[in-house]
Coordinates of C-alpha atoms and ligand atoms in Angstrom, one line a residue:
X27 CA 165.0 78.6 187.3
X28 CA 164.0 82.4 189.3
X29 CA 160.7 82.9 190.2
X30 CA 160.5 85.7 187.5
X31 CA 160.9 83.1 184.5
X32 CA 160.5 80.3 185.0
X33 CA 160.9 77.3 182.2
X34 CA 157.4 76.2 183.0
X35 CA 153.8 77.6 183.9
X36 CA 150.9 75.6 184.8
X37 CA 147.6 77.7 184.6
X38 CA 143.9 77.2 185.3
X39 CA 142.4 76.5 182.1
X40 CA 142.1 80.3 180.1
X41 CA 139.0 81.4 178.0
X42 CA 139.2 83.1 175.3
X43 CA 136.5 86.8 175.7
X44 CA 136.5 87.8 171.6
X45 CA 137.5 85.2 168.6
X46 CA 135.6 85.9 164.8
X47 CA 135.8 82.1 164.1
X48 CA 133.9 82.7 161.3
X49 CA 132.2 80.0 158.8
X50 CA 132.5 76.9 156.6
X51 CA 136.1 75.9 155.1
X52 CA 137.0 79.5 157.5
X53 CA 136.1 78.2 160.2
X54 CA 137.3 74.2 160.3
X55 CA 141.0 76.0 159.4
X56 CA 140.8 78.3 162.8
X57 CA 138.9 77.1 165.3
X58 CA 140.6 74.4 167.1
X59 CA 144.0 76.0 167.8
X60 CA 141.5 78.2 169.6
X61 CA 139.9 75.1 171.1
X62 CA 142.9 73.7 171.7
X63 CA 144.5 76.1 174.7
X64 CA 140.8 77.6 176.3
X65 CA 137.6 76.6 177.4
X66 CA 134.8 79.1 175.9
X67 CA 135.0 81.5 173.4
X68 CA 132.9 85.0 173.3
X69 CA 132.0 84.4 169.3
X70 CA 132.2 87.8 167.5
X71 CA 128.9 88.0 165.3
X72 CA 129.9 89.6 163.5
X73 CA 129.5 87.1 159.9
X74 CA 129.1 88.6 156.8
X75 CA 125.5 87.5 157.3
X76 CA 125.6 88.6 160.7
X77 CA 123.9 86.9 163.6
X78 CA 120.9 88.8 164.1
X79 CA 118.5 86.5 165.8
X80 CA 119.0 83.9 168.4
X81 CA 118.0 81.3 166.0
X82 CA 121.1 82.5 163.0
X83 CA 123.7 81.9 166.6
X84 CA 121.5 78.3 168.0
X85 CA 122.4 77.5 163.7
X86 CA 126.0 79.2 164.1
X87 CA 126.5 77.3 167.3
X88 CA 125.7 74.1 165.6
X89 CA 128.4 75.1 162.9
X90 CA 130.7 75.4 165.3
X91 CA 130.4 72.8 167.4
X92 CA 130.0 70.4 164.2
X93 CA 133.7 70.9 163.4
X94 CA 135.5 70.9 166.7
X95 CA 138.2 68.3 167.0
X96 CA 137.6 64.7 168.7
X97 CA 140.4 65.9 170.4
X98 CA 140.5 68.6 172.5
X99 CA 141.5 67.9 175.9
X100 CA 140.1 68.5 179.3
X101 CA 136.1 70.4 179.3
X102 CA 134.8 70.4 176.2
X103 CA 135.2 73.8 173.8
X104 CA 132.7 75.8 174.6
X105 CA 131.6 78.3 172.2
X106 CA 129.6 81.4 174.1
X107 CA 127.0 83.3 171.3
X108 CA 126.3 86.2 170.5
X109 CA 123.2 88.4 169.5
X110 CA 125.0 91.3 166.6
X111 CA 122.9 94.8 167.8
X112 CA 121.2 96.7 164.7
X113 CA 119.0 99.7 164.8
X114 CA 116.4 97.0 164.6
X115 CA 116.9 94.8 167.4
X116 CA 114.3 93.6 169.0
X117 CA 114.4 93.7 173.4
X118 CA 111.9 90.9 173.7
X119 CA 113.7 88.8 170.9
X120 CA 116.9 89.9 172.5
X121 CA 115.7 88.6 176.2
X122 CA 114.5 85.7 175.5
X123 CA 118.0 84.3 173.4
X124 CA 119.4 85.4 176.4
X125 CA 117.7 84.1 178.4
X126 CA 116.3 80.3 176.9
X127 CA 120.0 80.2 177.0
X128 CA 121.7 81.3 173.7
X129 CA 123.0 84.4 174.0
X130 CA 125.9 85.5 176.9
X131 CA 126.5 88.6 176.0
X132 CA 125.9 91.3 172.9
X133 CA 127.6 93.7 170.6
X134 CA 127.0 97.0 168.9
X135 CA 129.0 97.7 166.3
X136 CA 128.8 101.5 165.4
X137 CA 127.7 101.2 162.0
X138 CA 130.8 100.7 159.2
X139 CA 133.2 100.5 162.3
X140 CA 135.6 97.5 161.1
X141 CA 135.3 94.9 159.2
X142 CA 131.8 93.1 159.0
X143 CA 129.5 96.0 160.8
X144 CA 128.2 97.7 157.5
X145 CA 124.6 96.4 159.1
X146 CA 125.9 97.3 162.7
X147 CA 123.9 101.1 164.9
X148 CA 123.8 104.1 163.3
X149 CA 122.9 105.6 166.9
X150 CA 124.5 103.6 169.8
X151 CA 122.6 106.6 171.7
X152 CA 119.7 105.2 170.6
X153 CA 119.4 102.2 171.4
X154 CA 118.2 102.9 175.3
X155 CA 115.6 99.9 175.2
X156 CA 118.8 97.5 174.1
X157 CA 119.8 98.9 176.7
X158 CA 117.5 98.7 180.0
X159 CA 116.4 95.1 179.3
X160 CA 119.6 94.3 178.6
X161 CA 120.9 96.0 182.2
X162 CA 117.6 94.7 184.1
X163 CA 118.9 91.3 182.4
X164 CA 122.1 91.5 183.7
X165 CA 123.6 90.6 180.8
X166 CA 127.0 92.1 179.3
X167 CA 127.5 94.7 176.5
X168 CA 130.9 93.9 174.1
X169 CA 131.1 97.2 172.2
X170 CA 133.6 98.1 169.2
X171 CA 135.0 101.6 170.5
X172 CA 135.6 103.6 167.5
X173 CA 133.4 106.3 166.8
X174 CA 132.7 106.0 163.0
X175 CA 133.4 109.8 161.5
X176 CA 136.0 110.2 158.7
X177 CA 137.1 113.9 159.8
X178 CA 138.4 112.0 163.6
X179 CA 142.1 111.1 163.7
X180 CA 141.7 107.6 163.2
X181 CA 144.2 107.5 166.0
X182 CA 141.7 109.6 168.4
X183 CA 138.8 107.2 167.5
X184 CA 138.8 105.2 170.8
X185 CA 139.1 108.0 172.9
X186 CA 136.4 110.0 171.1
X187 CA 133.4 107.2 171.3
X188 CA 134.5 107.3 174.9
X189 CA 133.7 110.2 175.6
X190 CA 130.8 111.3 173.6
X191 CA 129.3 107.8 173.9
X192 CA 130.6 105.2 176.3
X193 CA 130.5 107.3 179.1
X194 CA 127.1 108.1 178.5
X195 CA 126.1 105.0 178.1
X196 CA 127.1 103.6 181.5
X197 CA 126.8 106.7 183.0
X198 CA 122.5 106.8 181.7
X199 CA 123.3 102.5 182.3
X200 CA 125.0 102.7 185.5
X201 CA 123.8 98.6 185.9
X202 CA 124.7 97.6 183.2
X203 CA 128.1 95.6 182.5
X204 CA 130.4 97.0 179.6
X205 CA 133.4 95.4 178.2
X206 CA 135.2 98.1 175.8
X207 CA 136.6 95.6 173.6
X208 CA 140.0 95.4 172.8
X209 CA 140.6 98.4 174.5
X210 CA 143.9 99.9 172.6
X211 CA 144.3 103.5 174.8
X212 CA 145.3 104.6 177.7
X213 CA 142.7 107.1 177.5
X214 CA 140.3 103.0 177.3
X215 CA 142.7 102.0 180.8
X216 CA 141.9 105.3 182.8
X217 CA 137.8 105.4 182.3
X218 CA 137.5 101.9 182.7
X219 CA 140.1 101.3 185.9
X220 CA 137.8 104.8 187.4
X221 CA 134.3 102.8 186.4
X222 CA 132.9 102.2 189.8
X223 CA 130.5 99.5 187.7
X224 CA 130.0 96.4 186.2
X225 CA 132.6 97.6 183.5
X226 CA 135.6 95.8 182.0
X227 CA 137.6 95.6 179.1
X228 CA 139.5 92.6 176.9
X229 CA 143.1 93.4 175.7
X230 CA 144.4 91.8 172.9
X231 CA 148.0 89.9 172.1
X232 CA 148.8 91.9 169.5
X233 CA 147.8 95.8 171.1
X234 CA 150.3 94.6 173.9
X235 CA 153.1 93.3 171.8
X236 CA 153.0 96.2 169.3
X237 CA 153.2 99.5 168.7
X238 CA 151.6 102.1 166.0
X239 CA 155.6 102.0 164.5
X240 CA 154.9 97.8 163.3
X241 CA 152.5 98.8 160.1
X242 CA 155.0 101.4 159.2
X243 CA 158.2 98.6 160.2
X244 CA 160.7 99.1 156.7
X245 CA 157.5 99.6 154.4
X246 CA 153.7 99.3 154.8
X247 CA 152.6 95.5 156.5
X248 CA 149.5 94.2 156.8
X249 CA 149.5 91.7 158.7
X250 CA 149.6 94.1 161.5
X251 CA 147.1 96.2 160.5
X252 CA 143.8 95.8 162.4
X253 CA 140.9 98.0 164.4
X254 CA 141.4 99.7 166.6
X255 CA 144.6 100.4 165.2
X256 CA 148.4 99.6 167.4
X257 CA 149.0 103.2 168.9
X258 CA 150.9 104.6 170.1
X259 CA 153.9 103.4 172.7
X260 CA 153.1 105.1 175.1
X261 CA 149.3 103.6 174.8
X262 CA 150.8 100.0 174.8
X263 CA 152.1 100.7 178.3
X264 CA 149.1 101.8 180.1
X265 CA 147.8 98.6 178.0
X266 CA 150.8 96.5 179.7
X267 CA 150.6 97.9 183.0
X268 CA 146.8 97.2 183.1
X269 CA 146.5 93.1 181.8
X270 CA 149.6 92.9 184.6
X271 CA 148.6 95.0 187.2
X272 CA 145.7 92.1 188.0
X273 CA 142.8 94.8 188.4
X274 CA 139.4 91.8 187.6
X275 CA 138.1 94.4 185.4
X276 CA 141.2 93.5 182.8
X277 CA 140.8 89.9 181.0
X278 CA 142.2 87.8 178.5
X279 CA 140.1 88.6 174.6
X280 CA 142.6 87.4 171.8
X281 CA 139.5 89.6 168.8
X282 CA 141.9 86.7 166.6
X283 CA 140.8 87.5 163.0
X284 CA 141.1 86.1 161.3
X285 CA 141.4 87.1 156.8
X286 CA 142.8 85.3 153.2
X287 CA 146.4 86.5 152.6
X288 CA 144.9 88.4 149.1
X289 CA 142.8 89.9 151.0
X290 CA 145.0 91.5 153.0
X291 CA 147.6 91.9 151.4
X292 CA 146.3 94.5 149.3
X293 CA 145.6 97.8 147.7
X294 CA 142.7 98.4 150.7
X295 CA 143.7 95.3 152.8
X296 CA 141.5 93.9 156.0
X297 CA 141.4 94.6 159.7
X298 CA 142.1 91.8 161.8
X299 CA 145.4 89.5 162.3
X300 CA 144.9 85.9 163.5
X301 CA 146.8 85.2 166.4
X302 CA 145.0 81.4 167.5
X303 CA 147.7 80.0 166.7
X304 CA 150.0 80.5 168.9
X305 CA 147.6 83.1 171.5
X306 CA 148.8 81.8 174.7
X307 CA 152.5 82.4 174.1
X308 CA 151.9 85.5 172.4
X309 CA 150.4 86.5 176.1
X310 CA 153.2 84.7 178.0
X311 CA 155.2 86.9 175.9
X312 CA 154.0 90.4 176.8
X313 CA 154.0 89.4 180.1
X314 CA 156.6 87.8 181.0
X315 CA 159.0 90.7 179.7
X316 CA 156.6 93.0 182.4
X317 CA 158.3 90.8 184.9
X318 CA 154.6 89.3 185.4
X319 CA 154.5 85.8 184.5
X320 CA 152.5 85.3 187.6
X321 CA 149.9 87.7 186.9
X322 CA 148.9 85.5 183.8
X323 CA 146.4 83.6 185.4
X324 CA 144.3 86.5 186.6
X325 CA 144.3 87.9 183.4
X326 CA 143.4 84.3 181.4
X327 CA 141.9 82.4 183.8
X328 CA 140.3 84.4 186.4
X329 CA 139.6 87.4 185.4
X330 CA 137.2 86.7 183.1
X331 CA 134.7 84.1 184.5
X332 CA 134.6 86.7 187.8
X333 CA 132.9 89.8 185.1
X334 CA 130.8 87.2 183.4
X335 CA 129.2 84.9 186.5
X336 CA 130.4 82.0 185.7
X337 CA 132.6 79.0 187.2
X338 CA 136.0 78.8 186.8
X339 CA 137.4 75.6 184.9
X340 CA 138.3 73.0 185.9
X341 CA 142.5 71.4 184.5
X342 CA 145.4 73.0 183.9
X343 CA 147.1 74.1 181.6
X344 CA 151.2 73.6 181.2
X345 CA 153.1 76.5 179.1
X346 CA 156.6 75.3 178.4
X347 CA 159.8 77.4 177.6
X348 CA 160.7 76.7 174.2
X349 CA 161.2 78.9 170.8
X350 CA 158.5 76.7 168.9
X351 CA 158.0 78.0 165.2
X352 CA 154.4 79.5 164.4
X353 CA 153.9 78.3 160.7
X354 CA 154.0 80.9 158.0
X355 CA 150.5 81.1 155.7
X356 CA 147.6 77.4 157.0
X357 CA 145.9 76.5 154.1
X358 CA 142.0 77.6 154.0
X359 CA 140.5 74.8 151.2
X360 CA 139.0 76.3 148.6
X361 CA 139.1 79.5 150.0
X362 CA 143.4 79.8 149.8
X363 CA 145.3 80.6 152.9
X364 CA 145.7 82.4 156.1
X365 CA 149.5 84.3 157.6
X366 CA 149.3 83.9 161.5
X367 CA 151.0 86.6 163.7
X368 CA 154.3 85.7 164.2
X369 CA 153.9 83.5 161.6
X370 CA 157.8 81.6 159.4
X371 CA 159.4 82.6 163.2
X372 CA 158.8 81.1 166.8
X373 CA 157.5 82.1 170.4
X374 CA 159.1 81.5 173.4
X375 CA 156.5 79.3 174.6
X376 CA 154.3 76.2 173.4
X377 CA 151.6 74.3 175.0
X378 CA 153.2 71.1 177.2
X379 CA 150.4 68.0 175.3
X380 CA 148.0 66.8 178.1
Ligands
LIG26 O1 140.7 94.0 163.1 C1 140.2 94.5 163.8 N1 139.6 92.6 162.7 N2 138.8 94.3 164.1 C2 137.5 93.7 164.1 O2 136.8 95.1 165.0 C3 137.0 93.0 163.8 C4 137.7 92.3 163.0 C5 137.4 91.2 162.1 O3 136.4 90.8 162.5 O4 138.3 90.9 160.9
LIG27 ZN1 136.5 91.8 167.1

């Protein structure tokens, strides 16, 4: 056991700052994986009926809490709700939802950028009254950072969004708290790093572990397809460097996004990678490969609460080195089954039972 590769690692209990829990039977199936590892999670609002009002968010939160397993360790799991922004979002209603403690943040999906974004914002630069209100409130704006112009190469959509949209929002609202969600490029890392204002980014485990070759390894690999799509190796290296740097602007957000296997393995497969079952172990693998396990706690447990201005969690979680199988498929009653990332193979760490 050396300081750089211990056989066990205890960190303060982490949070997941970007999660898709879905609804109904899917929610009931996937929620326990997130609740077991994380104390809190930012819940994405892109349901079939998007979470656009405080009433819908409060009702969704009740459905989540109703499905929580009894045995969640430590403090009970806390879902932090977000508002799905549309062209018609009413700033006064958004403000009320935030002040009432229903909304923690709001999510900007450029319309048609990704799964469940059909009701998203058609002109992100036009939402000035919403940004103004959020800036005054200190309410975080969570951004899916891709342009939707089909003429822009899919691998360039994040960089083009940063240049043409995000840099302008940040310039015009310098005190707005902004999270570039699931950053995938060196351009994104450089942009966030260079901001003196409250601009951060979440980084997924899959983007730390995969480059775009994974999508085509021996054939097309639908379970590695997500949006933003994985990029070249040089971009993955930039994500690793940022995540393991200790820089407080970067924190854990899995973007775990389950879809029924039939909707992934299809002529037009859905975007989304279901990492929740082994999420923390996957991050530990990526950090260990970079020789930076000692930086995992800041990334997973400290930087996010600091950005969101929340207390860090009480309690700890211990990862033990142990080859641990991930199920190949997990049944979702009445829906089918989901295939987790690394499903049918092992991860190198397991969470010690508490
Ligand atoms: O791959 C993705 N899946 N990216 C997103 O932005 C949405 C998510 C989903 O909801 O499936
Ligand atoms: Zn997402």
